[in-house]
Each structure stands twice: as C-alpha cells, then as structure tokens.
Coordinates of C-alpha atoms in Angstrom, one line a residue:
M189 CA 86.4 -129.1 -24.6
P190 CA 89.3 -129.8 -27.0
Q191 CA 89.4 -133.3 -28.4
R192 CA 92.5 -135.4 -27.9
D193 CA 94.8 -135.8 -30.8
P194 CA 94.4 -139.5 -31.9
Y195 CA 98.0 -139.6 -33.0
A196 CA 99.5 -138.1 -29.8
P197 CA 101.8 -140.6 -28.0
R198 CA 100.2 -142.4 -25.1
E199 CA 101.7 -143.1 -21.7
W200 CA 101.7 -146.9 -21.2
Q201 CA 102.5 -149.1 -18.2
P202 CA 105.4 -151.5 -19.0
H203 CA 102.9 -154.5 -19.3
E204 CA 100.5 -152.5 -21.5
K205 CA 102.8 -151.1 -24.2
P206 CA 101.8 -152.5 -27.7
T207 CA 104.5 -154.7 -29.3
L208 CA 104.1 -153.0 -32.7
L209 CA 102.5 -149.9 -34.0
G210 CA 98.9 -150.5 -34.9
S211 CA 98.5 -153.4 -32.4
P212 CA 96.3 -153.0 -29.3
S213 CA 97.7 -152.5 -25.8
T214 CA 97.7 -155.3 -23.4
P215 CA 96.2 -154.2 -20.0
L216 CA 95.3 -156.7 -17.3
H217 CA 91.9 -158.3 -17.6
S218 CA 89.7 -160.3 -15.3
T219 CA 89.4 -164.1 -16.0
P220 CA 85.8 -163.9 -17.4
K221 CA 86.9 -161.1 -19.8
R222 CA 89.9 -163.2 -20.9
I223 CA 87.6 -166.1 -21.6
A224 CA 85.3 -163.8 -23.6
Y225 CA 88.3 -162.5 -25.6
G226 CA 89.3 -166.1 -26.4
I227 CA 85.8 -167.1 -27.6
V228 CA 85.4 -164.0 -29.7
G229 CA 88.9 -164.5 -31.2
L230 CA 88.0 -168.1 -32.3
L231 CA 84.7 -166.8 -33.7
V232 CA 86.4 -164.1 -35.7
C233 CA 89.0 -166.5 -37.1
L234 CA 86.3 -168.9 -38.2
T235 CA 84.2 -166.1 -39.7
G236 CA 87.2 -165.1 -41.8
A237 CA 87.8 -168.6 -43.2
L238 CA 84.5 -170.5 -42.9
G239 CA 82.6 -168.7 -45.7
N240 CA 85.2 -169.5 -48.3
A241 CA 85.6 -173.0 -47.0
L242 CA 81.9 -173.7 -47.4
V243 CA 82.0 -172.5 -51.0
T244 CA 85.2 -174.6 -51.7
A245 CA 83.7 -177.7 -50.2
N246 CA 80.5 -177.4 -52.3
L247 CA 81.7 -176.1 -55.7
Q248 CA 80.0 -178.9 -57.5
N249 CA 76.6 -178.2 -56.0
L250 CA 76.9 -174.5 -56.6
Q251 CA 77.9 -175.1 -60.2
G252 CA 74.5 -176.7 -60.7
T253 CA 72.7 -174.0 -58.8
F254 CA 74.2 -171.2 -60.9
A255 CA 74.1 -173.2 -64.1
A256 CA 77.8 -172.4 -64.6
W257 CA 80.6 -174.2 -66.4
S258 CA 83.4 -175.6 -64.3
T259 CA 85.7 -172.8 -65.5
E260 CA 83.1 -170.2 -64.4
I261 CA 82.4 -171.6 -60.9
A262 CA 86.2 -171.9 -60.3
W263 CA 86.2 -168.1 -60.1
L264 CA 84.4 -168.2 -56.7
P265 CA 87.4 -169.3 -54.6
T266 CA 89.8 -167.5 -57.0
V267 CA 88.4 -163.9 -56.4
Y268 CA 88.6 -164.6 -52.6
V269 CA 92.3 -165.2 -52.9
M270 CA 92.8 -162.3 -55.3
T271 CA 91.4 -159.7 -52.8
N272 CA 92.8 -161.4 -49.7
V273 CA 96.4 -161.2 -51.0
S274 CA 96.0 -157.7 -52.4
I275 CA 94.4 -156.0 -49.4
N276 CA 97.3 -157.1 -47.1
L277 CA 99.4 -154.3 -48.8
L278 CA 97.2 -151.6 -47.2
L279 CA 95.7 -153.4 -44.2
V280 CA 98.8 -153.0 -41.9
K281 CA 99.2 -149.3 -42.6
F282 CA 95.5 -148.7 -42.4
R283 CA 95.3 -150.1 -38.8
Q284 CA 98.5 -148.2 -37.9
Q285 CA 96.9 -144.9 -39.0
Y286 CA 93.1 -145.5 -38.3
G287 CA 93.0 -148.5 -36.0
L288 CA 92.2 -152.1 -36.9
R289 CA 88.8 -151.9 -35.3
A290 CA 87.6 -149.2 -37.7
F291 CA 88.7 -151.1 -40.7
T292 CA 87.3 -154.4 -39.6
E293 CA 83.9 -153.0 -38.5
G294 CA 83.6 -151.1 -41.8
F295 CA 84.3 -154.1 -43.9
L296 CA 82.2 -156.4 -41.8
V297 CA 79.3 -154.1 -42.4
L298 CA 80.1 -154.2 -46.1
Y299 CA 80.3 -158.0 -46.0
V300 CA 77.0 -158.3 -44.2
L301 CA 75.3 -156.0 -46.8
V302 CA 76.7 -157.7 -49.8
T303 CA 75.8 -161.2 -48.4
F304 CA 72.3 -160.0 -47.5
F305 CA 71.5 -158.6 -51.0
H306 CA 73.0 -161.7 -52.7
L307 CA 70.2 -163.8 -51.1
F308 CA 67.8 -162.0 -53.4
V309 CA 69.8 -162.3 -56.6
N310 CA 70.4 -165.8 -58.0
D311 CA 73.4 -164.8 -60.1
L312 CA 77.0 -165.8 -60.3
S313 CA 78.2 -162.2 -60.6
S314 CA 76.7 -161.3 -57.3
A315 CA 78.3 -164.4 -55.8
L316 CA 81.6 -163.2 -57.0
M317 CA 81.1 -159.9 -55.3
V318 CA 80.4 -161.7 -52.0
R319 CA 83.6 -163.7 -52.3
A320 CA 85.6 -160.6 -53.2
A321 CA 84.3 -158.8 -50.2
H322 CA 84.9 -161.9 -48.0
G323 CA 88.5 -162.0 -49.1
M324 CA 89.1 -158.4 -47.9
V325 CA 87.2 -159.0 -44.6
A326 CA 89.1 -162.3 -44.0
A327 CA 92.5 -160.5 -44.3
A328 CA 91.4 -158.2 -41.5
L329 CA 89.8 -160.9 -39.4
S330 CA 92.9 -163.1 -39.4
S331 CA 94.8 -160.3 -37.7
L332 CA 91.9 -159.4 -35.5
G333 CA 91.6 -163.0 -34.3
I334 CA 95.3 -163.0 -33.2
Y335 CA 94.9 -159.8 -31.3
Y336 CA 91.8 -161.1 -29.5
Q337 CA 93.7 -164.2 -28.5
V338 CA 96.6 -162.1 -27.2
Q339 CA 94.1 -160.3 -24.9
A340 CA 92.8 -163.7 -23.7
W341 CA 96.1 -165.0 -22.3
P342 CA 98.5 -163.6 -19.7
A343 CA 101.9 -162.4 -20.8
K344 CA 103.8 -165.6 -19.9
H345 CA 101.5 -167.6 -22.3
R346 CA 101.7 -165.1 -25.1
L347 CA 103.2 -167.6 -27.5
K348 CA 100.2 -169.9 -26.9
A349 CA 97.9 -167.0 -27.8
L350 CA 99.8 -166.4 -31.0
T351 CA 99.7 -170.1 -31.9
I352 CA 95.9 -170.3 -31.4
G353 CA 95.3 -167.1 -33.3
I354 CA 97.5 -168.1 -36.3
T355 CA 96.2 -171.6 -36.6
G356 CA 92.5 -171.1 -35.6
S357 CA 91.3 -170.4 -39.1
S358 CA 92.6 -173.8 -40.4
L359 CA 89.7 -175.4 -38.5
A360 CA 87.3 -174.0 -41.1
I361 CA 87.9 -176.5 -43.9
P362 CA 87.1 -179.7 -42.0
I363 CA 84.2 -178.0 -40.2
A364 CA 82.8 -176.9 -43.6
R365 CA 82.7 -180.5 -44.8
L366 CA 81.0 -181.8 -41.7
F367 CA 77.7 -179.8 -41.8
S368 CA 77.5 -178.0 -45.2
T369 CA 75.2 -180.7 -46.6
E370 CA 72.6 -179.9 -44.0
L371 CA 72.8 -176.2 -44.9
L372 CA 72.3 -177.1 -48.6
Q373 CA 69.2 -179.2 -47.6
L374 CA 67.6 -176.2 -45.9
D375 CA 67.3 -174.0 -49.0
E376 CA 70.0 -175.1 -51.5
W377 CA 72.7 -172.4 -51.9
R378 CA 70.8 -169.9 -49.8
G379 CA 71.4 -172.2 -46.8
L380 CA 75.1 -171.6 -47.1
Y381 CA 74.7 -167.8 -47.5
F382 CA 72.2 -167.6 -44.6
F383 CA 74.7 -169.3 -42.4
E384 CA 77.5 -167.0 -43.7
L385 CA 75.3 -163.9 -43.1
G386 CA 74.4 -165.1 -39.5
L387 CA 78.0 -165.7 -38.7
A388 CA 79.1 -162.3 -40.0
L389 CA 76.3 -160.6 -38.0
V390 CA 77.3 -162.5 -34.8
S391 CA 80.9 -161.5 -35.3
L392 CA 80.1 -157.9 -35.9
G393 CA 78.0 -157.8 -32.7
C394 CA 80.8 -159.4 -30.7
V395 CA 83.5 -157.1 -32.1
I396 CA 81.4 -154.1 -31.3
A397 CA 80.4 -155.3 -27.8
L398 CA 83.9 -156.5 -26.8
K399 CA 86.3 -153.9 -28.2
L400 CA 90.0 -154.3 -28.3
P401 CA 92.0 -151.9 -26.0
P402 CA 93.4 -148.9 -27.8
G403 CA 96.9 -148.8 -29.3
D404 CA 99.3 -146.2 -30.7
R405 CA 98.4 -144.6 -34.0
R406 CA 100.5 -142.6 -36.4
K407 CA 100.1 -141.1 -39.9
V408 CA 102.0 -143.6 -42.0
F409 CA 100.3 -143.6 -45.4
E410 CA 102.2 -142.0 -48.3
K411 CA 100.8 -141.3 -51.8
K412 CA 103.4 -143.5 -53.4
D413 CA 102.0 -146.5 -51.3
F414 CA 98.9 -146.5 -53.6
I415 CA 101.0 -146.6 -56.7
T416 CA 102.6 -149.8 -55.4
F417 CA 99.1 -151.1 -54.6
F418 CA 97.7 -150.4 -58.0
L419 CA 100.7 -152.1 -59.6
L420 CA 101.0 -155.1 -57.3
A421 CA 97.2 -155.8 -56.7
P422 CA 96.2 -156.4 -60.3
G423 CA 99.5 -158.3 -60.9
M424 CA 98.8 -160.7 -58.1
G425 CA 95.2 -160.9 -59.1
L426 CA 96.1 -162.0 -62.7
L427 CA 98.6 -164.5 -61.3
C428 CA 96.0 -166.0 -59.0
A429 CA 93.6 -166.3 -62.0
V430 CA 96.2 -168.1 -64.1
L431 CA 97.1 -170.5 -61.3
S432 CA 93.4 -171.3 -60.5
L433 CA 92.1 -171.8 -64.0
G434 CA 95.2 -172.8 -65.9
R435 CA 94.6 -176.5 -65.6
L436 CA 90.9 -176.1 -66.4
D437 CA 91.3 -174.1 -69.6
W438 CA 94.7 -175.8 -70.1
W439 CA 97.9 -173.9 -70.0
F440 CA 98.9 -173.8 -73.7
E441 CA 95.4 -173.7 -75.3
A442 CA 93.8 -170.6 -73.8
P443 CA 95.4 -167.3 -75.1
W444 CA 94.2 -165.3 -72.1
I445 CA 96.5 -167.4 -69.8
G446 CA 99.6 -166.3 -71.7
W447 CA 98.6 -162.6 -71.9
S448 CA 97.5 -162.6 -68.2
L449 CA 100.8 -164.2 -67.1
A450 CA 102.9 -161.7 -69.1
L451 CA 101.0 -158.7 -67.8
S452 CA 101.2 -160.1 -64.3
L453 CA 104.9 -160.4 -64.6
V454 CA 105.2 -156.8 -65.9
L455 CA 103.1 -155.3 -63.1
I456 CA 104.8 -157.3 -60.3
V457 CA 108.3 -156.5 -61.5
S458 CA 107.3 -152.8 -61.9
A459 CA 106.0 -152.7 -58.4
I460 CA 109.2 -154.3 -57.0
V461 CA 111.5 -152.0 -58.9
F462 CA 109.4 -149.0 -57.8
E463 CA 109.6 -150.1 -54.2
H464 CA 113.3 -150.9 -54.3
N465 CA 114.1 -147.3 -55.2
R466 CA 111.8 -145.6 -52.6
T467 CA 113.3 -143.9 -49.5
N468 CA 110.5 -145.2 -47.2
P469 CA 109.1 -148.2 -49.1
L470 CA 105.8 -150.0 -48.4
L471 CA 107.7 -153.3 -49.2
N472 CA 111.2 -153.6 -47.9
T473 CA 112.7 -155.4 -50.9
R474 CA 116.2 -155.6 -49.4
W475 CA 114.9 -157.4 -46.3
L476 CA 112.6 -159.7 -48.4
S477 CA 115.6 -160.6 -50.6
S478 CA 117.8 -161.5 -47.7
G479 CA 118.9 -165.1 -47.5
S480 CA 117.0 -166.0 -44.3
I481 CA 113.7 -164.5 -45.4
L482 CA 113.9 -166.1 -48.9
R483 CA 114.6 -169.5 -47.4
L484 CA 111.7 -169.0 -44.9
G485 CA 109.3 -168.0 -47.7
L486 CA 110.4 -170.9 -49.9
I487 CA 109.9 -173.4 -47.0
M488 CA 106.4 -172.1 -46.3
L489 CA 105.6 -172.2 -50.0
L490 CA 106.8 -175.8 -50.4
I491 CA 104.9 -177.0 -47.4
R492 CA 101.8 -175.4 -48.7
I493 CA 102.2 -177.2 -52.0
V494 CA 102.5 -180.5 -50.2
L495 CA 99.4 -179.7 -48.1
A496 CA 97.5 -179.1 -51.4
E497 CA 97.4 -182.9 -51.6
Q498 CA 94.5 -182.9 -49.2
N499 CA 92.0 -181.0 -51.3
T500 CA 93.4 -181.6 -54.8
G501 CA 94.4 -185.2 -54.2
V502 CA 92.4 -187.1 -51.6
F503 CA 89.1 -185.1 -51.8
G504 CA 89.5 -184.7 -55.6
W505 CA 89.8 -188.5 -55.9
L506 CA 86.8 -189.2 -53.7
Q507 CA 84.7 -186.7 -55.5
Y508 CA 85.8 -188.2 -58.8
V509 CA 84.4 -191.6 -57.8
G510 CA 81.1 -190.0 -56.9
L511 CA 81.3 -189.4 -53.1
Q512 CA 79.6 -186.4 -51.5
N513 CA 80.5 -184.5 -48.3
E514 CA 78.0 -186.5 -46.3
Q515 CA 79.8 -189.7 -47.2
M516 CA 83.2 -188.2 -46.1
T517 CA 82.1 -187.2 -42.6
H518 CA 84.5 -189.6 -40.9
L519 CA 87.3 -188.1 -42.9
G520 CA 86.3 -184.6 -41.9
W521 CA 86.4 -185.6 -38.2
A522 CA 89.8 -187.2 -38.7
I523 CA 91.2 -184.0 -40.2
L524 CA 89.6 -181.8 -37.6
A525 CA 91.0 -184.0 -34.8
G526 CA 94.5 -183.8 -36.4
I527 CA 94.3 -180.0 -36.6
L528 CA 93.1 -179.8 -33.0
C529 CA 95.9 -182.1 -31.8
G530 CA 98.4 -180.1 -33.9
I531 CA 97.3 -176.8 -32.3
T532 CA 97.5 -178.3 -28.8
A533 CA 100.9 -179.8 -29.4
S534 CA 102.2 -176.6 -30.9
C535 CA 101.0 -174.6 -27.9
L536 CA 102.7 -177.0 -25.5
T537 CA 106.0 -177.3 -27.3
I538 CA 106.7 -174.1 -29.1
K539 CA 109.9 -172.4 -28.2
P540 CA 111.4 -169.3 -29.8
T541 CA 114.9 -170.9 -29.8
K542 CA 113.7 -174.1 -31.5
L543 CA 111.4 -173.1 -34.3
S544 CA 112.9 -175.4 -36.9
W545 CA 112.0 -178.7 -35.2
P546 CA 108.2 -178.4 -35.4
I547 CA 108.6 -177.8 -39.1
I548 CA 110.9 -180.8 -39.5
T549 CA 108.3 -182.9 -37.6
S550 CA 105.5 -181.7 -39.7
L551 CA 107.4 -182.5 -42.9
A552 CA 108.2 -186.0 -41.6
L553 CA 104.4 -186.6 -40.9
M554 CA 103.5 -185.3 -44.3
I555 CA 105.9 -187.7 -46.0
I556 CA 104.4 -190.7 -44.1
A557 CA 100.8 -189.5 -45.0
S558 CA 101.7 -189.1 -48.7
L559 CA 103.3 -192.6 -48.8
L560 CA 100.2 -194.1 -47.1
D561 CA 97.9 -192.5 -49.6
S562 CA 100.1 -193.7 -52.6
R563 CA 98.9 -197.2 -51.9
S564 CA 95.3 -196.4 -52.9
T565 CA 93.2 -198.8 -55.0
S566 CA 89.8 -198.7 -56.7
L567 CA 88.4 -200.0 -53.4
T568 CA 89.9 -197.2 -51.3
R569 CA 87.3 -195.2 -49.5
P570 CA 87.4 -192.5 -46.7
D571 CA 87.7 -195.0 -43.9
Q572 CA 91.0 -196.3 -45.3
L573 CA 92.4 -192.7 -45.4
L574 CA 91.7 -191.6 -41.8
L575 CA 95.2 -192.1 -40.5
S576 CA 97.0 -190.3 -43.4
Q577 CA 94.6 -187.3 -43.3
F578 CA 94.9 -187.1 -39.5
L579 CA 98.7 -186.8 -40.0
L580 CA 98.3 -184.2 -42.7
G581 CA 95.9 -182.2 -40.5
F582 CA 98.3 -182.4 -37.6
G583 CA 101.2 -181.3 -39.7
S584 CA 99.3 -178.4 -41.3
A585 CA 98.6 -177.0 -37.8
F586 CA 101.9 -177.9 -36.2
F587 CA 104.2 -176.1 -38.6
L588 CA 102.2 -172.8 -39.1
A589 CA 102.9 -170.9 -35.9
P590 CA 106.6 -171.7 -35.8
A591 CA 107.0 -170.7 -39.5
M592 CA 105.3 -167.4 -38.8
L593 CA 107.2 -166.7 -35.6
A594 CA 110.5 -167.4 -37.4
G595 CA 110.0 -164.2 -39.3
I596 CA 108.6 -162.1 -36.5
G597 CA 112.0 -161.4 -35.1
G598 CA 113.0 -159.3 -38.1
V599 CA 109.7 -157.4 -37.7
I600 CA 110.2 -156.6 -34.0
A601 CA 113.7 -155.5 -34.7
E602 CA 112.6 -153.3 -37.6
P603 CA 108.8 -152.5 -37.4
R604 CA 108.7 -151.1 -40.9
N605 CA 109.1 -154.7 -42.1
L606 CA 105.6 -155.6 -40.8
V607 CA 103.9 -154.9 -44.2
S608 CA 106.5 -156.9 -46.0
F609 CA 106.2 -159.9 -43.7
S610 CA 102.4 -159.8 -43.8
V611 CA 102.5 -159.8 -47.6
L612 CA 105.1 -162.6 -47.6
F613 CA 103.1 -164.8 -45.2
G614 CA 99.8 -164.2 -47.0
M615 CA 101.3 -165.0 -50.4
S616 CA 103.0 -168.1 -49.2
Q617 CA 99.8 -169.5 -47.8
N618 CA 97.2 -168.3 -50.3
V619 CA 99.2 -168.2 -53.5
G620 CA 101.1 -171.3 -52.3
G621 CA 97.8 -173.2 -52.0
L622 CA 96.8 -172.2 -55.6
L623 CA 100.3 -173.1 -56.9
G624 CA 100.1 -176.4 -55.1
S625 CA 96.7 -177.2 -56.6
A626 CA 97.9 -176.1 -60.1
I627 CA 101.0 -178.3 -59.9
L628 CA 99.4 -181.4 -58.4
G629 CA 96.3 -181.1 -60.6
T630 CA 98.3 -180.7 -63.8
F631 CA 100.6 -183.5 -62.8
Q632 CA 97.6 -185.8 -62.1
I633 CA 96.1 -185.0 -65.5
W634 CA 99.4 -185.7 -67.3
R635 CA 100.0 -189.0 -65.4
E636 CA 96.4 -190.1 -66.1
K637 CA 97.0 -189.6 -69.9
Y638 CA 100.2 -191.6 -69.6
H639 CA 98.7 -194.5 -67.7
S640 CA 95.6 -194.5 -70.0
S641 CA 97.8 -194.9 -73.0
L642 CA 99.6 -197.8 -71.4
I643 CA 96.4 -199.5 -70.4
A644 CA 94.8 -198.9 -73.8
D645 CA 97.7 -200.7 -75.5
Q646 CA 96.8 -203.8 -73.5
L647 CA 93.0 -203.7 -74.3
T648 CA 93.0 -205.9 -77.3
T649 CA 90.6 -208.8 -78.1
L650 CA 93.7 -211.0 -78.6
N651 CA 94.1 -210.9 -74.8
P652 CA 91.9 -213.7 -73.3
L653 CA 91.5 -211.7 -70.1
V654 CA 90.0 -208.7 -72.0
N655 CA 87.6 -211.1 -73.7
E656 CA 86.6 -212.6 -70.4
R657 CA 86.0 -209.1 -69.0
I658 CA 83.8 -208.1 -72.0
Q659 CA 81.8 -211.2 -71.5
I660 CA 81.2 -210.4 -67.8
Y661 CA 80.0 -206.9 -68.7
S662 CA 77.8 -208.4 -71.4
Q663 CA 76.1 -210.7 -68.9
M664 CA 75.5 -207.7 -66.6
Y665 CA 73.5 -205.8 -69.3
Q666 CA 72.0 -208.7 -71.3
Q667 CA 68.6 -208.4 -69.4
L668 CA 68.5 -204.7 -70.1
I669 CA 69.7 -204.6 -73.7
G670 CA 68.3 -207.0 -76.3
D671 CA 70.3 -205.9 -79.3
S672 CA 73.6 -207.9 -79.5
T673 CA 75.4 -205.0 -81.2
L674 CA 74.4 -202.5 -78.6
L675 CA 75.2 -205.0 -75.9
S676 CA 78.7 -205.5 -77.2
T677 CA 79.1 -201.7 -77.4
Q678 CA 77.9 -201.2 -73.9
A679 CA 80.3 -203.9 -72.6
I680 CA 83.3 -202.3 -74.4
L681 CA 82.3 -198.9 -73.1
Q682 CA 82.1 -200.2 -69.5
L683 CA 85.6 -201.7 -70.0
Q684 CA 86.9 -198.3 -71.2
N685 CA 85.4 -196.7 -68.1
S686 CA 87.1 -199.2 -65.8
A687 CA 90.4 -198.5 -67.6
T688 CA 90.0 -194.8 -67.1
L689 CA 89.2 -195.3 -63.4
E690 CA 92.4 -197.4 -63.0
A691 CA 94.4 -194.8 -64.9
N692 CA 93.2 -192.1 -62.5
I693 CA 94.0 -194.3 -59.5
L694 CA 97.6 -194.7 -60.7
A695 CA 97.8 -191.0 -61.5
Y696 CA 96.6 -190.0 -58.1
N697 CA 99.1 -192.4 -56.5
D698 CA 101.9 -190.8 -58.6
T699 CA 100.7 -187.4 -57.3
Y700 CA 101.0 -188.6 -53.7
L701 CA 104.5 -189.8 -54.4
L702 CA 105.3 -186.4 -55.9
T703 CA 104.1 -184.6 -52.7
A704 CA 106.2 -187.1 -50.7
G705 CA 109.2 -186.3 -52.9
I706 CA 108.7 -182.5 -52.4
A707 CA 108.4 -182.9 -48.7
T708 CA 111.5 -185.1 -48.5
A709 CA 113.5 -182.7 -50.5
T710 CA 112.4 -179.8 -48.3
L711 CA 113.2 -181.9 -45.1
V712 CA 116.7 -182.8 -46.4
W713 CA 117.4 -179.2 -47.3
I714 CA 116.4 -177.9 -43.8
L715 CA 118.4 -180.6 -42.1
W716 CA 121.4 -179.8 -44.3
R717 CA 121.0 -176.1 -43.4
L718 CA 120.8 -176.8 -39.6
L719 CA 123.9 -179.1 -39.8
R720 CA 125.8 -176.5 -41.8
L721 CA 125.0 -173.8 -39.3
R722 CA 125.9 -176.1 -36.3
L723 CA 129.3 -177.0 -37.9
T724 CA 130.0 -173.3 -38.8
A725 CA 129.2 -172.3 -35.2
R726 CA 131.4 -175.0 -33.8
M727 CA 134.3 -174.1 -36.0
A728 CA 133.9 -170.4 -35.1
L729 CA 133.9 -171.4 -31.4
K730 CA 137.1 -173.5 -31.8
K731 CA 138.8 -170.7 -33.7
A732 CA 137.8 -168.1 -31.0
T733 CA 139.0 -170.5 -28.2
G734 CA 142.3 -171.1 -30.0
T735 CA 143.0 -167.4 -30.4
K736 CA 142.5 -166.9 -26.7

C-alpha cells in the first residue's frame, strides 16, 4: 500500500484550516478534550520556563554547590538565552517541513537524557550542557504551549487562547521563588534537577499521549539558511555573553569583552547583509527595517528593560541585605497574583483594533511601581514592596499578548515573515532582559560609587555625629573585644559597612528612578505617535471630504 506524501496538500474544512504553514489544524473537540489541551498547554509552557527560573532564583546556592566564582556561575542562565535565541532561526522552518511535534519530542527526549545524566556528575560543565539543551527545548515549548491553548478554546475565543499561551510562561519566575527552597532541602542542587527531570518526563508523556492535530507541511529549508544560522547564532551568543558578564568582569577591564563584542558585530552584520541580498531570505530584512516593526521592536525592548527592575533591582537589593527565597515568599505571591490578574485582564479586554492601550496601561503601572520602589530605606523589606511588585507583575503580563499580536498582522498577510517575527520577538524578550540587567546593574554600581564618595567625605572625626556613632558601635562590641585598638578598628569598620549599605540604598533608588524615566519616555513617545496618527487621519478625512 503506497504511503501518503507528507507534503501533499490536504483538504480542510473551513474551520479546520491552519492559520499558518507549520501550525496545527483546528478541528472541533469535545469539552473534556479541550480541557485536557488547556492543561497540557499550561504544563508545557511552565516546563519550558520553570527550569531556568529555578536556576536563576538560586544562583547563589548553586555557586556554593559547584564551588564556582560569580563570573562562572553566571554562565548558567547565559547559555540558556544563547541557545534559546539562536534556535528560533531554524525552529519555524523545521516545524513547517517536519512538524512541530517531531522537533519537540526529539528535543524533550534529549533534554530528559542530559538532565538525567547530570544527576550523576557534580560538575559545572554538565550543568551548562543542561541549560543549553533547556534553552533549545524552551524555544520549541513556547510555541507548543500556544498551539495547545488554541486547541483548548473555540474559534470565537481564539484571542484568549493566544493570550494565555503567550503569557503562561511568565508564571514560572514567581513560582520558582515560592518552593525552590524546599527542593534544595531535599538533596541540595539535585532536588532542583530531580524536579526539572520529573517535569520534563511528565510533559513528554502528555505531549505523546495528547497529540496536536496535523497541519500542512512543505519543504522550505534551503542550504543558504544554514549559512545565516552559523553566522547569526554565534554572533548572538557572543552578544549575550557580553551583556551577561560585562558588569561582573567590568566592561573596560576584561579584554575578552571587547573582542567578543567586535566579533559579534561582524557576524551579525554579515548575516544581515547576506540575508538582505537573498531572493528567498530566512530573515526578511526589508520588513524588519520598516518603521512600524522597528517601533514595535523598540517598544518591546524598552519595556523589557524596565521590567528588569524586578530581578536586578528589588530582588538584587533584598539578596544584598541577606534575604533568601524563603524570606521573600509574600513577595513571590504578590508577583504571581499580579501576573494572574494581568493575564485575566488581558483575556477579557484584548481587542485587535486597540492593541496600544494595554501597552500604555502597563507602562503607567510600571512608572507607579518604580516610583514607589524609589522610596526604599534601610528598613525596607519584602512586605513594603508588595504593591509595587504586584503592579510590575500585572504590567508584565498585560502588555505581552497585545505587543505580540501587534506584529502578527504582517505575518498573516505575508507568511514568510514568520521566522523574522519569531526572531524579533524572542530577541526583544531574551536579549532585552539581558540588556536591561546590564544597564540597570551597571548604573547601580556607578551610582553606588558616587554616593559612597559623597558619604565618605562626611565621615570625619571632626563631625560630632560620626564620633557618637563610633562610640555606639564601640559599646556594642566592648564585651567581645578587650583590646581598645581592635575595638576602635571594629567600630570604624562597622561604620564603613553602614555607609556602604546606605550608598547602595541610594543607588538602588536611583536605579528605580531610571526605570521610571525610561517607562515615562516610552509612554510619551507612544502617546505622541497615537496623537500624530489621529491628527493625520483627521486631516486626510477633511481633505477627502473637501474634494468631494
């Protein structure tokens, strides 16, 4: 019996026809099956994001486990982003030619095997392999989660399905901070990886048991696509490495940063020039360089920089003063509640004709949150940050789906732009997050040095307040230290530590003000664009009416 050609066109009912090449068809499902698709979709989204979130939330603990320097352990989340960004170049065409399920199942198996064998090797290099494999799998699972959600909802609620699929992975970061401490208590770092392995196995079983409906396939790969990949992938990887470790090795002191940045620029520009001159490019550079797409990409990048305040700013500050994840549980719940409320609000309010207003609302909430955080003091603890972090969580979920849907129109009108848009969206989120952490972290270090110098100028024994503080510290340690010279040294050291703490507080407050300024500038720019478009449309209408 002859086998059916997998690339032969299929006959679809009007409601079944896939929206884009490589996406599954949308047949009618029973209610229990729709519920199952929805649950598997959320599970797949969390599997794609939770493993990296667990590592990011526990970098300090893992640093001790692997006996690594801070610059070495920082590679764990970095290699995840490096592979996640790069694989998007091939993922879209792979599922168009071979089907998304084959790719996802294959990489899920690879991910399970790498995670399993890492349990027997207490080595940083094997941990880096797990994170690299996870980055590739997560890129596939993010698309897979969206497709499962599309199957879970009827056609009239398709936008709600897209919203849940797009934003579902953002739940991973607060969830990771809620229970990762218990996993570490089970068997130190192996507790994290046992959970990650179990989650991957459950997802693999669910994906195999509940398969997506088939879609159209076509031979789309060209040999020149791989030239672009081997130019752009290492270029983006080097850029991610520079952004992640630049502020740790410091930008102007480590020679490898300059060489990596220069080589990254050469590779990325070479890939863009190569693609620009292709007849059938992998990346449509002309579409990507259009005004509307450039503006959309810049807006998503700026918002992602603002949202970096949450990890680099608030959690960075709380970890600096010695708090662990178990002491920030209320903060994790507040962020989780904000994200859930943001997803719900986005599902209920999203409209294809009004995609700008959710972004404006999110920016306004981010400005309020940053201004609230900028009033922090040495006594500020997680319970004083619940409202601001709830607002940031809400804003991070509320803007995401409208921002992505704003670019989908150009993809539906010209399906070949799908690869370009996937790369643009992935870069704005992943590279934008790294860029935000690099900018805010560098700014915080710079401002801390500035405030430290100002405070140090005032720490003189000619100041009676300084002498009074030294006496207080001396009284604190006089029962522990008998030598008067050592006692005086310890008191002065304690005073210097207090000065450094206050300088860091002021620096973090300046960082929050910076994020508020970036969000305000972005908001003003968007409002100006909307006002300009409205005035242009009104003038065109008046002119057309006058000619008639």
